[in-house]
Amino acid sequence: MTDAPVLLSLQNITKRFGPLIANNAISLDLHRGEILALLGENGAGKTTLMNILFGHYVQDEGDVRVLADHGALATLPPGSPGAALKAGLGMVHQHFTLAENLSGLDNIRLGTEPLLSFGREATARAKVKKITAESGLDVDLDRRVADLTVGEKQRIEILKALYRDAKVLILDEPTAVLTPQEAEGLFVVLRRLAENGLGVIFISHKLGEVLAVSHRILVLRAGTKAGELVTAKADRRAIADLMVGKAVAEVVRIPALPGETLMEFDGVSLNGAGRQALSGVNLKLRSGEIVGLAGVSGNGQSGIAALISGLAVPSSGTLRLYGEAITKASPRDLVEAGVARMPEDRQHDGVVGTMSVADNIAIEEVRSPAFSKMGLLDRKAMRERATSAISGYDVRCPGPDAEARLLSGGNVQKLILARVLEREPRVILANQPTRGLDVGAQAEVHRRILAARDRGAAVLVISEDLDELFALADRFVVVHAGELADAGSSESLDRGTIGLMMAGQARTPVGIAS
């Protein structure tokens, strides 16, 4: 692969934001026909580097060079997205940028040529057909994008880049919203595109997928290049150690010993369109057991999370806690009853940015005797709890009085974890518990969630990462289009079975999960 011509070369890229060095003298080469995986925890510098590559940021030092038509590398002018596109750089973002009311073909043409230009549609269709024949990116070009599946929308995004004659394709977390089967289909396409000479940068945190599709792996850590690995000679442990900078302890789940039912959904429905809608959900969360909720994002996970948190009220059916109906319980009622949550959007729903770490640790218990005496806040107790949490959960911050908005995403997640687990709740909702965390922090979060299960808590883990669910869950349920299906014990399952259920092919009658 290193004998192939270099399509893209980044030389000593450095970017500073005040005293923060986001990228520190980073260099990389991407060869024709190569799939390069770019890994690193949140804050490692991946996003900054890609923004420089596409001209959204201007580097303080270094050059970006792209293979030009004359056969030599040409330096891109800094801060010019137009020049990046013209040079053949294309990017597919995790969140698609498509016009839902237009057809697939019109979306591919949009921004490149006038949609109403006479005779151009036939020419464009012929070009796209040639691309699909070479790449295997089959999709109905005449259907409205709003009517396409998530996987089909992603194919439209890739076709948009190829239609503009991209030489280099960057994919940012491309499998985050795909079923395993759709992800494998994407890998087939990427391999074919690489065989045809395209260079691909594959940004992901899923080590299994990186090992499956890439030729080479580049790891960033704290704004610097931590190292490179040839994929054929790499394994998960080597990648994880490189990302964290030290050996990562493996967390092993032992079989659960489920006890009594602590929370139950009995025929629960939630009206409305889109992400929160639910239909006739039955679910039991039992003491000493972790239930993993799998599903393509937007199929009802947020509705289940809102009901458990008291942020939504069922349209029909009954929600029970410890055998008692709590259908209209408020968030405060549930917290006081021993239900805790780690929210999906930690920055907006998890903390108050302008409040201190100590305030955020205590925010759900300010009325409890632990932090309130004669109607007044016990600031000393709040700071002592925060100091203990900072130490025990490795929350990296200046101290208990630091504002939460100054913390990185990973440290905000650790703060929330400390707030949730320190009061030993009986029911725990862990919604995307390790999103954005490095593999070392992930292992620590998993260890603590398993410890909560072992002391008798009932845990529901919602995650878009099947590797995480298989690491934690004793039992799987799958949500599709607002309906829940029981997948059974994790020991009896594989990724393929879960993937089919995520696509709507239920293993047991939909809506029944016990």
Short mmCIF file of C-alpha atoms in Angstrom, two decimals:
data_model
loop_
_atom_site.label_atom_id
_atom_site.label_comp_id
_atom_site.label_asym_id
_atom_site.label_seq_id
_atom_site.Cartn_x
_atom_site.Cartn_y
_atom_site.Cartn_z
CA MET A 1 0.00 0.00 0.00
CA THR A 2 2.87 2.40 0.74
CA ASP A 3 4.04 1.93 -2.88
CA ALA A 4 0.84 3.60 -4.13
CA PRO A 5 0.90 7.35 -4.85
CA VAL A 6 0.13 9.70 -1.97
CA LEU A 7 -3.30 11.32 -2.45
CA LEU A 8 -3.24 13.50 0.66
CA SER A 9 -0.40 14.70 2.86
CA LEU A 10 -0.67 16.69 6.07
CA GLN A 11 2.67 18.06 7.19
CA ASN A 12 3.31 19.27 10.77
CA ILE A 13 -0.21 20.62 11.32
CA THR A 14 -0.40 22.72 14.48
CA LYS A 15 -3.49 24.56 15.71
CA ARG A 16 -3.80 26.58 18.91
CA PHE A 17 -6.87 28.00 20.61
CA GLY A 18 -5.32 30.42 23.08
CA PRO A 19 -3.17 28.33 25.46
CA LEU A 20 -4.75 25.07 24.23
CA ILE A 21 -2.82 23.18 21.55
CA ALA A 22 -5.52 21.19 19.74
CA ASN A 23 -3.14 19.77 17.11
CA ASN A 24 0.59 19.58 17.73
CA ALA A 25 2.79 19.00 14.66
CA ILE A 26 0.61 16.21 13.23
CA SER A 27 1.70 14.62 9.95
CA LEU A 28 -0.02 11.89 7.95
CA ASP A 29 -0.07 10.52 4.42
CA LEU A 30 -3.01 8.82 2.73
CA HIS A 31 -2.23 6.63 -0.27
CA ARG A 32 -4.35 5.79 -3.29
CA GLY A 33 -6.52 2.77 -2.56
CA GLU A 34 -5.94 2.95 1.20
CA ILE A 35 -8.47 2.96 4.03
CA LEU A 36 -6.89 4.79 6.96
CA ALA A 37 -8.63 4.61 10.33
CA LEU A 38 -8.29 7.73 12.47
CA LEU A 39 -8.84 7.03 16.15
CA GLY A 40 -8.72 9.02 19.37
CA GLU A 41 -10.85 9.96 22.33
CA ASN A 42 -13.00 13.09 22.38
CA GLY A 43 -10.64 16.02 22.58
CA ALA A 44 -7.76 14.15 20.95
CA GLY A 45 -7.79 16.52 17.98
CA LYS A 46 -9.57 14.54 15.23
CA THR A 47 -12.30 17.11 14.58
CA THR A 48 -9.87 20.03 14.57
CA LEU A 49 -7.63 18.22 12.10
CA MET A 50 -10.54 17.50 9.73
CA ASN A 51 -11.74 21.11 10.00
CA ILE A 52 -8.29 22.27 8.94
CA LEU A 53 -8.29 19.77 6.10
CA PHE A 54 -11.60 21.16 4.79
CA GLY A 55 -10.68 24.80 5.25
CA HIS A 56 -13.06 25.52 8.12
CA TYR A 57 -10.11 26.30 10.40
CA VAL A 58 -6.76 27.86 9.48
CA GLN A 59 -3.74 26.08 10.90
CA ASP A 60 -1.07 28.06 12.74
CA GLU A 61 1.68 25.94 11.23
CA GLY A 62 1.99 23.24 8.56
CA ASP A 63 0.60 22.46 5.11
CA VAL A 64 -2.16 20.38 3.53
CA ARG A 65 -1.22 18.92 0.15
CA VAL A 66 -3.43 17.04 -2.31
CA LEU A 67 -2.49 15.11 -5.46
CA ALA A 68 -3.21 17.40 -8.40
CA ASP A 69 -4.13 16.50 -11.98
CA HIS A 70 -0.55 17.10 -13.12
CA GLY A 71 0.57 14.21 -10.89
CA ALA A 72 2.30 16.11 -8.08
CA LEU A 73 1.17 17.21 -4.63
CA ALA A 74 -0.18 20.76 -4.54
CA THR A 75 -0.58 22.83 -1.37
CA LEU A 76 -4.16 23.79 -0.52
CA PRO A 77 -4.73 27.45 0.39
CA PRO A 78 -5.62 27.58 4.13
CA GLY A 79 -9.19 28.38 5.12
CA SER A 80 -10.81 27.64 1.75
CA PRO A 81 -13.59 24.99 1.77
CA GLY A 82 -14.12 25.66 -1.93
CA ALA A 83 -10.51 24.81 -2.71
CA ALA A 84 -10.79 21.60 -0.66
CA LEU A 85 -13.85 20.49 -2.63
CA LYS A 86 -12.25 21.42 -5.94
CA ALA A 87 -9.14 19.43 -5.00
CA GLY A 88 -11.26 16.29 -4.56
CA LEU A 89 -11.90 16.10 -0.82
CA GLY A 90 -15.31 14.81 0.22
CA MET A 91 -16.78 14.18 3.65
CA VAL A 92 -19.79 12.26 4.96
CA HIS A 93 -20.75 13.55 8.38
CA GLN A 94 -22.36 11.46 11.11
CA HIS A 95 -25.47 13.66 10.85
CA PHE A 96 -26.52 13.83 7.22
CA THR A 97 -27.00 17.12 5.40
CA LEU A 98 -29.72 16.18 2.92
CA ALA A 99 -32.84 17.98 1.69
CA GLU A 100 -35.53 15.54 2.79
CA ASN A 101 -38.17 16.83 0.36
CA LEU A 102 -35.98 16.30 -2.71
CA SER A 103 -35.20 13.09 -4.58
CA GLY A 104 -31.94 11.24 -4.17
CA LEU A 105 -30.73 12.42 -7.58
CA ASP A 106 -31.55 16.05 -6.83
CA ASN A 107 -29.66 15.82 -3.53
CA ILE A 108 -26.62 14.46 -5.35
CA ARG A 109 -26.72 17.38 -7.80
CA LEU A 110 -27.58 20.03 -5.21
CA GLY A 111 -24.86 22.62 -4.81
CA THR A 112 -23.03 21.41 -7.90
CA GLU A 113 -25.34 22.57 -10.69
CA PRO A 114 -28.76 24.23 -11.12
CA LEU A 115 -31.51 21.64 -10.62
CA LEU A 116 -33.69 23.14 -13.37
CA SER A 117 -30.95 23.43 -16.01
CA PHE A 118 -32.16 21.99 -19.34
CA GLY A 119 -30.70 18.61 -20.24
CA ARG A 120 -28.52 18.34 -17.14
CA GLU A 121 -30.69 15.77 -15.32
CA ALA A 122 -30.18 13.08 -17.96
CA THR A 123 -26.43 13.71 -17.99
CA ALA A 124 -26.30 13.64 -14.20
CA ARG A 125 -28.33 10.43 -14.04
CA ALA A 126 -25.96 8.74 -16.47
CA LYS A 127 -22.93 9.80 -14.41
CA VAL A 128 -24.50 8.58 -11.16
CA LYS A 129 -25.46 5.25 -12.76
CA LYS A 130 -21.83 4.78 -13.80
CA ILE A 131 -20.68 5.52 -10.24
CA THR A 132 -23.19 3.10 -8.72
CA ALA A 133 -22.15 0.36 -11.13
CA GLU A 134 -18.50 0.79 -10.14
CA SER A 135 -19.09 1.18 -6.40
CA GLY A 136 -22.10 -0.99 -5.63
CA LEU A 137 -23.91 1.99 -4.06
CA ASP A 138 -27.36 0.88 -5.21
CA VAL A 139 -30.19 3.24 -4.22
CA ASP A 140 -33.45 4.46 -5.75
CA LEU A 141 -32.51 7.87 -7.13
CA ASP A 142 -36.11 8.97 -7.70
CA ARG A 143 -37.51 8.44 -4.21
CA ARG A 144 -37.74 11.35 -1.78
CA VAL A 145 -34.90 11.24 0.71
CA ALA A 146 -37.48 11.42 3.52
CA ASP A 147 -38.72 7.98 2.41
CA LEU A 148 -35.29 6.33 2.37
CA THR A 149 -33.77 4.20 5.13
CA VAL A 150 -30.83 5.52 7.13
CA GLY A 151 -28.44 3.30 5.19
CA GLU A 152 -29.82 4.56 1.87
CA LYS A 153 -29.43 8.18 2.99
CA GLN A 154 -25.80 7.49 3.79
CA ARG A 155 -25.33 6.08 0.28
CA ILE A 156 -26.74 9.30 -1.16
CA GLU A 157 -24.20 11.27 0.89
CA ILE A 158 -21.35 9.13 -0.46
CA LEU A 159 -22.68 9.46 -4.01
CA LYS A 160 -22.74 13.25 -3.57
CA ALA A 161 -19.01 13.20 -2.84
CA LEU A 162 -18.20 10.81 -5.69
CA TYR A 163 -20.33 12.86 -8.12
CA ARG A 164 -18.00 15.77 -7.38
CA ASP A 165 -15.06 13.54 -8.40
CA ALA A 166 -13.73 13.05 -4.87
CA LYS A 167 -10.28 11.48 -4.63
CA VAL A 168 -10.39 11.33 -0.85
CA LEU A 169 -13.47 10.41 1.19
CA ILE A 170 -13.67 11.09 4.92
CA LEU A 171 -16.36 9.31 6.93
CA ASP A 172 -17.09 10.52 10.47
CA GLU A 173 -18.53 7.75 12.69
CA PRO A 174 -20.30 6.27 9.64
CA THR A 175 -21.87 3.28 11.40
CA ALA A 176 -23.36 5.15 14.38
CA VAL A 177 -26.89 4.93 12.92
CA LEU A 178 -26.58 1.65 11.00
CA THR A 179 -27.54 -1.92 11.83
CA PRO A 180 -24.65 -4.43 11.77
CA GLN A 181 -25.86 -5.68 8.38
CA GLU A 182 -25.95 -2.13 6.98
CA ALA A 183 -22.48 -1.52 8.41
CA GLU A 184 -21.11 -4.62 6.71
CA GLY A 185 -22.71 -3.45 3.45
CA LEU A 186 -20.91 -0.12 3.87
CA PHE A 187 -17.60 -1.92 4.39
CA VAL A 188 -18.11 -3.84 1.16
CA VAL A 189 -18.66 -0.54 -0.66
CA LEU A 190 -15.59 1.07 0.93
CA ARG A 191 -13.37 -1.85 -0.03
CA ARG A 192 -14.61 -1.63 -3.62
CA LEU A 193 -14.06 2.14 -3.71
CA ALA A 194 -10.53 1.67 -2.39
CA GLU A 195 -9.84 -0.99 -5.01
CA ASN A 196 -10.89 1.58 -7.63
CA GLY A 197 -8.28 4.04 -6.30
CA LEU A 198 -10.18 6.15 -3.78
CA GLY A 199 -8.45 7.08 -0.52
CA VAL A 200 -10.62 6.77 2.59
CA ILE A 201 -10.22 8.20 6.10
CA PHE A 202 -12.47 6.26 8.47
CA ILE A 203 -13.09 8.02 11.80
CA SER A 204 -14.56 5.72 14.44
CA HIS A 205 -14.37 4.60 18.06
CA LYS A 206 -15.52 1.03 17.31
CA LEU A 207 -12.35 -1.02 17.37
CA GLY A 208 -13.93 -4.12 15.84
CA GLU A 209 -15.01 -2.17 12.76
CA VAL A 210 -11.64 -0.49 12.45
CA LEU A 211 -9.95 -3.89 12.44
CA ALA A 212 -12.46 -5.19 9.89
CA VAL A 213 -12.23 -2.46 7.24
CA SER A 214 -8.98 -0.47 7.47
CA HIS A 215 -5.50 -1.05 6.11
CA ARG A 216 -3.70 1.22 8.56
CA ILE A 217 -4.56 2.87 11.89
CA LEU A 218 -3.43 6.28 13.10
CA VAL A 219 -4.11 7.19 16.74
CA LEU A 220 -4.27 10.73 18.14
CA ARG A 221 -3.91 11.42 21.85
CA ALA A 222 -4.09 14.85 23.50
CA GLY A 223 -3.52 16.65 20.21
CA THR A 224 -0.47 14.66 19.14
CA LYS A 225 0.07 11.59 16.98
CA ALA A 226 0.40 8.77 19.47
CA GLY A 227 1.39 6.21 16.84
CA GLU A 228 0.46 4.16 13.80
CA LEU A 229 -0.36 0.48 13.36
CA VAL A 230 -0.68 -1.77 10.34
CA THR A 231 -4.16 -3.23 10.78
CA ALA A 232 -3.14 -6.76 9.81
CA LYS A 233 -0.70 -6.79 12.74
CA ALA A 234 -2.95 -5.00 15.27
CA ASP A 235 -5.50 -6.14 17.83
CA ARG A 236 -7.95 -4.43 20.19
CA ARG A 237 -5.54 -4.40 23.11
CA ALA A 238 -2.73 -2.78 21.13
CA ILE A 239 -5.08 -0.08 19.80
CA ALA A 240 -6.60 0.59 23.21
CA ASP A 241 -3.21 0.87 24.89
CA LEU A 242 -2.06 3.33 22.22
CA MET A 243 -5.20 5.47 22.60
CA VAL A 244 -4.89 5.71 26.38
CA GLY A 245 -1.11 5.65 26.71
CA LYS A 246 -1.09 2.77 29.14
CA ALA A 247 -2.36 -0.78 29.50
CA VAL A 248 -6.16 -0.98 29.79
CA ALA A 249 -7.59 -3.47 32.25
CA GLU A 250 -10.20 -5.77 30.73
CA VAL A 251 -13.61 -5.82 32.40
CA VAL A 252 -15.22 -9.26 32.54
CA ARG A 253 -18.94 -9.72 33.17
CA ILE A 254 -19.95 -12.78 35.17
CA PRO A 255 -23.48 -14.23 34.87
CA ALA A 256 -26.22 -12.32 36.66
CA LEU A 257 -28.46 -13.54 39.47
CA PRO A 258 -31.72 -11.63 38.77
CA GLY A 259 -34.02 -10.98 41.68
CA GLU A 260 -37.37 -9.24 42.05
CA THR A 261 -38.87 -6.92 39.46
CA LEU A 262 -38.16 -3.33 40.47
CA MET A 263 -39.60 -1.44 37.49
CA GLU A 264 -42.17 -2.61 34.98
CA PHE A 265 -43.70 -1.29 31.75
CA ASP A 266 -47.14 -2.85 31.27
CA GLY A 267 -48.57 -2.15 27.80
CA VAL A 268 -47.09 1.35 27.80
CA SER A 269 -47.66 3.59 24.78
CA LEU A 270 -46.44 7.11 24.17
CA ASN A 271 -48.19 9.15 21.52
CA GLY A 272 -46.42 11.41 19.07
CA ALA A 273 -44.35 11.16 15.97
CA GLY A 274 -40.68 10.42 15.68
CA ARG A 275 -38.07 9.52 18.23
CA GLN A 276 -40.22 9.23 21.38
CA ALA A 277 -43.29 7.37 20.09
CA LEU A 278 -43.92 3.94 21.68
CA SER A 279 -46.58 1.29 21.17
CA GLY A 280 -47.63 -1.29 23.77
CA VAL A 281 -44.25 -1.76 25.44
CA ASN A 282 -43.85 -4.49 28.05
CA LEU A 283 -40.57 -4.57 29.94
CA LYS A 284 -39.33 -5.73 33.34
CA LEU A 285 -36.18 -4.45 35.01
CA ARG A 286 -35.06 -6.83 37.74
CA SER A 287 -32.73 -6.51 40.68
CA GLY A 288 -29.21 -7.72 39.91
CA GLU A 289 -29.62 -7.64 36.13
CA ILE A 290 -28.50 -5.39 33.27
CA VAL A 291 -30.88 -5.15 30.34
CA GLY A 292 -29.34 -3.88 27.10
CA LEU A 293 -31.62 -1.85 24.83
CA ALA A 294 -30.47 -2.01 21.21
CA GLY A 295 -31.91 -0.21 18.21
CA VAL A 296 -31.09 2.17 15.40
CA SER A 297 -31.15 5.71 16.80
CA GLY A 298 -34.58 7.37 16.72
CA ASN A 299 -36.75 4.26 17.05
CA GLY A 300 -38.14 4.99 20.52
CA GLN A 301 -35.15 4.82 22.86
CA SER A 302 -35.64 8.44 23.91
CA GLY A 303 -39.28 7.73 24.79
CA ILE A 304 -38.34 4.85 27.08
CA ALA A 305 -35.64 7.00 28.70
CA ALA A 306 -38.09 9.89 29.21
CA LEU A 307 -40.64 7.60 30.89
CA ILE A 308 -38.07 6.11 33.28
CA SER A 309 -36.87 9.62 34.15
CA GLY A 310 -40.37 11.05 34.71
CA LEU A 311 -39.96 13.44 31.79
CA ALA A 312 -42.91 11.91 29.92
CA VAL A 313 -46.27 10.42 30.91
CA PRO A 314 -47.64 7.30 29.14
CA SER A 315 -50.57 7.82 26.77
CA SER A 316 -51.81 4.41 27.89
CA GLY A 317 -50.61 1.49 29.94
CA THR A 318 -49.05 1.42 33.37
CA LEU A 319 -45.56 2.09 34.68
CA ARG A 320 -44.80 0.43 38.02
CA LEU A 321 -41.98 0.89 40.53
CA TYR A 322 -41.58 -1.73 43.28
CA GLY A 323 -45.05 -3.00 42.34
CA GLU A 324 -46.79 0.36 42.74
CA ALA A 325 -48.18 2.41 39.83
CA ILE A 326 -46.10 5.53 39.19
CA THR A 327 -47.55 6.45 35.83
CA LYS A 328 -47.62 10.19 36.58
CA ALA A 329 -44.59 10.42 38.87
CA SER A 330 -42.41 13.53 38.52
CA PRO A 331 -38.63 13.42 38.07
CA ARG A 332 -38.23 14.46 41.72
CA ASP A 333 -40.55 11.66 42.86
CA LEU A 334 -38.48 9.11 40.97
CA VAL A 335 -35.15 10.41 42.25
CA GLU A 336 -36.43 10.27 45.83
CA ALA A 337 -37.68 6.72 45.18
CA GLY A 338 -34.22 5.54 44.14
CA VAL A 339 -34.28 5.91 40.35
CA ALA A 340 -31.20 7.48 38.79
CA ARG A 341 -30.31 8.38 35.22
CA MET A 342 -27.31 9.08 33.07
CA PRO A 343 -28.83 11.19 30.27
CA GLU A 344 -27.98 10.84 26.59
CA ASP A 345 -27.12 14.54 26.18
CA ARG A 346 -24.84 15.08 29.13
CA GLN A 347 -23.98 18.69 28.30
CA HIS A 348 -27.57 19.95 28.11
CA ASP A 349 -29.51 17.49 30.27
CA GLY A 350 -26.81 16.24 32.61
CA VAL A 351 -25.26 19.34 34.15
CA VAL A 352 -25.82 23.06 34.56
CA GLY A 353 -22.72 24.53 32.97
CA THR A 354 -22.62 27.74 34.99
CA MET A 355 -22.90 25.90 38.31
CA SER A 356 -19.94 24.40 40.15
CA VAL A 357 -18.94 20.76 40.20
CA ALA A 358 -20.08 20.60 43.83
CA ASP A 359 -23.50 22.05 42.96
CA ASN A 360 -23.92 19.61 40.07
CA ILE A 361 -23.00 16.62 42.24
CA ALA A 362 -25.65 17.60 44.78
CA ILE A 363 -28.29 19.00 42.43
CA GLU A 364 -30.66 16.03 42.63
CA GLU A 365 -30.39 15.75 46.42
CA VAL A 366 -30.44 19.35 47.60
CA ARG A 367 -33.57 18.73 49.69
CA SER A 368 -32.15 15.62 51.34
CA PRO A 369 -30.62 15.61 54.86
CA ALA A 370 -27.25 14.95 53.26
CA PHE A 371 -27.06 18.50 51.91
CA SER A 372 -29.77 20.47 53.69
CA LYS A 373 -30.02 21.51 57.33
CA MET A 374 -32.98 23.51 58.60
CA GLY A 375 -33.81 24.56 55.06
CA LEU A 376 -30.30 25.80 54.29
CA LEU A 377 -27.76 24.21 51.98
CA ASP A 378 -24.83 22.56 53.71
CA ARG A 379 -22.06 23.86 51.44
CA LYS A 380 -19.37 22.06 53.42
CA ALA A 381 -21.06 18.69 52.89
CA MET A 382 -21.56 19.45 49.19
CA ARG A 383 -17.88 20.28 48.70
CA GLU A 384 -16.77 17.20 50.67
CA ARG A 385 -18.95 14.96 48.47
CA ALA A 386 -17.60 16.64 45.35
CA THR A 387 -13.99 16.31 46.50
CA SER A 388 -14.56 12.61 47.13
CA ALA A 389 -16.20 12.19 43.71
CA ILE A 390 -13.37 14.03 41.92
CA SER A 391 -10.85 11.68 43.50
CA GLY A 392 -12.86 8.46 43.30
CA TYR A 393 -14.04 8.90 39.71
CA ASP A 394 -10.96 10.66 38.31
CA VAL A 395 -12.88 13.82 37.36
CA ARG A 396 -10.16 16.05 35.97
CA CYS A 397 -10.97 19.60 37.01
CA PRO A 398 -9.44 22.37 39.14
CA GLY A 399 -11.61 21.47 42.13
CA PRO A 400 -15.16 21.36 43.53
CA ASP A 401 -15.74 25.07 42.88
CA ALA A 402 -14.90 24.88 39.15
CA GLU A 403 -17.80 25.53 36.76
CA ALA A 404 -19.03 22.41 35.00
CA ARG A 405 -18.88 24.12 31.60
CA LEU A 406 -15.07 24.10 31.86
CA LEU A 407 -14.96 20.29 31.95
CA SER A 408 -14.43 18.14 28.86
CA GLY A 409 -17.25 15.86 27.74
CA GLY A 410 -15.57 12.83 29.24
CA ASN A 411 -15.11 14.51 32.62
CA VAL A 412 -18.73 15.69 32.61
CA GLN A 413 -19.71 12.04 32.11
CA LYS A 414 -17.56 11.00 35.07
CA LEU A 415 -19.21 13.72 37.17
CA ILE A 416 -22.66 12.38 36.26
CA LEU A 417 -21.54 8.82 36.99
CA ALA A 418 -20.39 9.87 40.44
CA ARG A 419 -23.68 11.67 41.11
CA VAL A 420 -25.68 8.64 40.00
CA LEU A 421 -23.79 5.84 41.71
CA GLU A 422 -22.65 7.40 44.98
CA ARG A 423 -26.18 7.36 46.38
CA GLU A 424 -26.62 3.67 45.47
CA PRO A 425 -29.91 3.88 43.53
CA ARG A 426 -32.07 0.80 43.06
CA VAL A 427 -32.91 1.48 39.39
CA ILE A 428 -30.38 2.97 36.97
CA LEU A 429 -30.89 4.28 33.45
CA ALA A 430 -27.54 4.45 31.65
CA ASN A 431 -28.20 6.19 28.32
CA GLN A 432 -25.13 6.10 26.04
CA PRO A 433 -22.93 5.79 29.17
CA THR A 434 -19.53 5.89 27.45
CA ARG A 435 -20.15 7.99 24.35
CA GLY A 436 -17.03 10.06 23.70
CA LEU A 437 -14.92 8.43 26.42
CA ASP A 438 -11.52 6.88 25.76
CA VAL A 439 -11.21 3.13 26.16
CA GLY A 440 -9.67 3.43 29.62
CA ALA A 441 -12.55 5.58 30.88
CA GLN A 442 -15.01 3.22 29.19
CA ALA A 443 -13.58 0.28 31.11
CA GLU A 444 -13.97 2.17 34.39
CA VAL A 445 -17.60 3.10 33.63
CA HIS A 446 -18.36 -0.52 32.72
CA ARG A 447 -16.74 -1.75 35.94
CA ARG A 448 -18.85 0.58 38.05
CA ILE A 449 -22.10 -0.27 36.25
CA LEU A 450 -21.42 -3.98 36.77
CA ALA A 451 -20.64 -3.31 40.44
CA ALA A 452 -24.01 -1.53 40.79
CA ARG A 453 -25.71 -4.58 39.29
CA ASP A 454 -23.86 -6.88 41.67
CA ARG A 455 -25.06 -4.94 44.71
CA GLY A 456 -28.65 -5.44 43.53
CA ALA A 457 -29.53 -2.54 41.23
CA ALA A 458 -31.68 -2.99 38.15
CA VAL A 459 -29.92 -1.38 35.18
CA LEU A 460 -31.15 -0.44 31.72
CA VAL A 461 -28.29 0.38 29.34
CA ILE A 462 -29.22 2.16 26.11
CA SER A 463 -26.36 2.23 23.63
CA GLU A 464 -25.76 2.45 19.89
CA ASP A 465 -22.54 0.47 20.37
CA LEU A 466 -23.29 -3.26 20.23
CA ASP A 467 -19.83 -4.08 21.58
CA GLU A 468 -20.73 -2.12 24.70
CA LEU A 469 -24.07 -3.88 25.07
CA PHE A 470 -22.51 -7.31 24.73
CA ALA A 471 -19.91 -6.33 27.34
CA LEU A 472 -22.56 -5.27 29.87
CA ALA A 473 -25.99 -6.79 29.18
CA ASP A 474 -27.30 -9.95 30.74
CA ARG A 475 -30.41 -9.73 28.56
CA PHE A 476 -31.27 -7.87 25.35
CA VAL A 477 -34.39 -6.10 24.19
CA VAL A 478 -34.59 -4.39 20.81
CA VAL A 479 -36.71 -1.39 19.84
CA HIS A 480 -37.86 -0.80 16.26
CA ALA A 481 -40.41 1.79 15.15
CA GLY A 482 -41.57 2.28 18.74
CA GLU A 483 -42.18 -1.42 19.42
CA LEU A 484 -40.13 -3.61 21.73
CA ALA A 485 -39.03 -7.19 21.12
CA ASP A 486 -37.41 -9.57 23.58
CA ALA A 487 -34.13 -10.94 22.25
CA GLY A 488 -33.33 -13.09 25.28
CA SER A 489 -30.11 -13.86 27.14
CA SER A 490 -26.96 -12.27 25.75
CA GLU A 491 -25.21 -15.65 25.86
CA SER A 492 -27.66 -16.96 23.23
CA LEU A 493 -27.21 -14.01 20.82
CA ASP A 494 -24.83 -12.70 18.22
CA ARG A 495 -24.50 -9.38 16.40
CA GLY A 496 -26.26 -10.70 13.31
CA THR A 497 -29.40 -11.68 15.20
CA ILE A 498 -29.54 -8.33 16.99
CA GLY A 499 -28.98 -6.54 13.70
CA LEU A 500 -31.93 -8.27 12.05
CA MET A 501 -34.14 -7.33 14.99
CA MET A 502 -32.93 -3.73 14.80
CA ALA A 503 -34.15 -3.78 11.19
CA GLY A 504 -37.60 -4.97 12.30
CA GLN A 505 -37.30 -8.75 11.98
CA ALA A 506 -38.43 -9.73 15.48
CA ARG A 507 -37.21 -12.86 17.19
CA THR A 508 -40.32 -13.04 19.40
CA PRO A 509 -43.66 -11.26 18.97
CA VAL A 510 -42.98 -7.53 18.89
CA GLY A 511 -44.01 -5.63 22.01
CA ILE A 512 -43.39 -8.49 24.43
CA ALA A 513 -40.34 -8.25 26.65
CA SER A 514 -40.34 -9.89 30.04
#
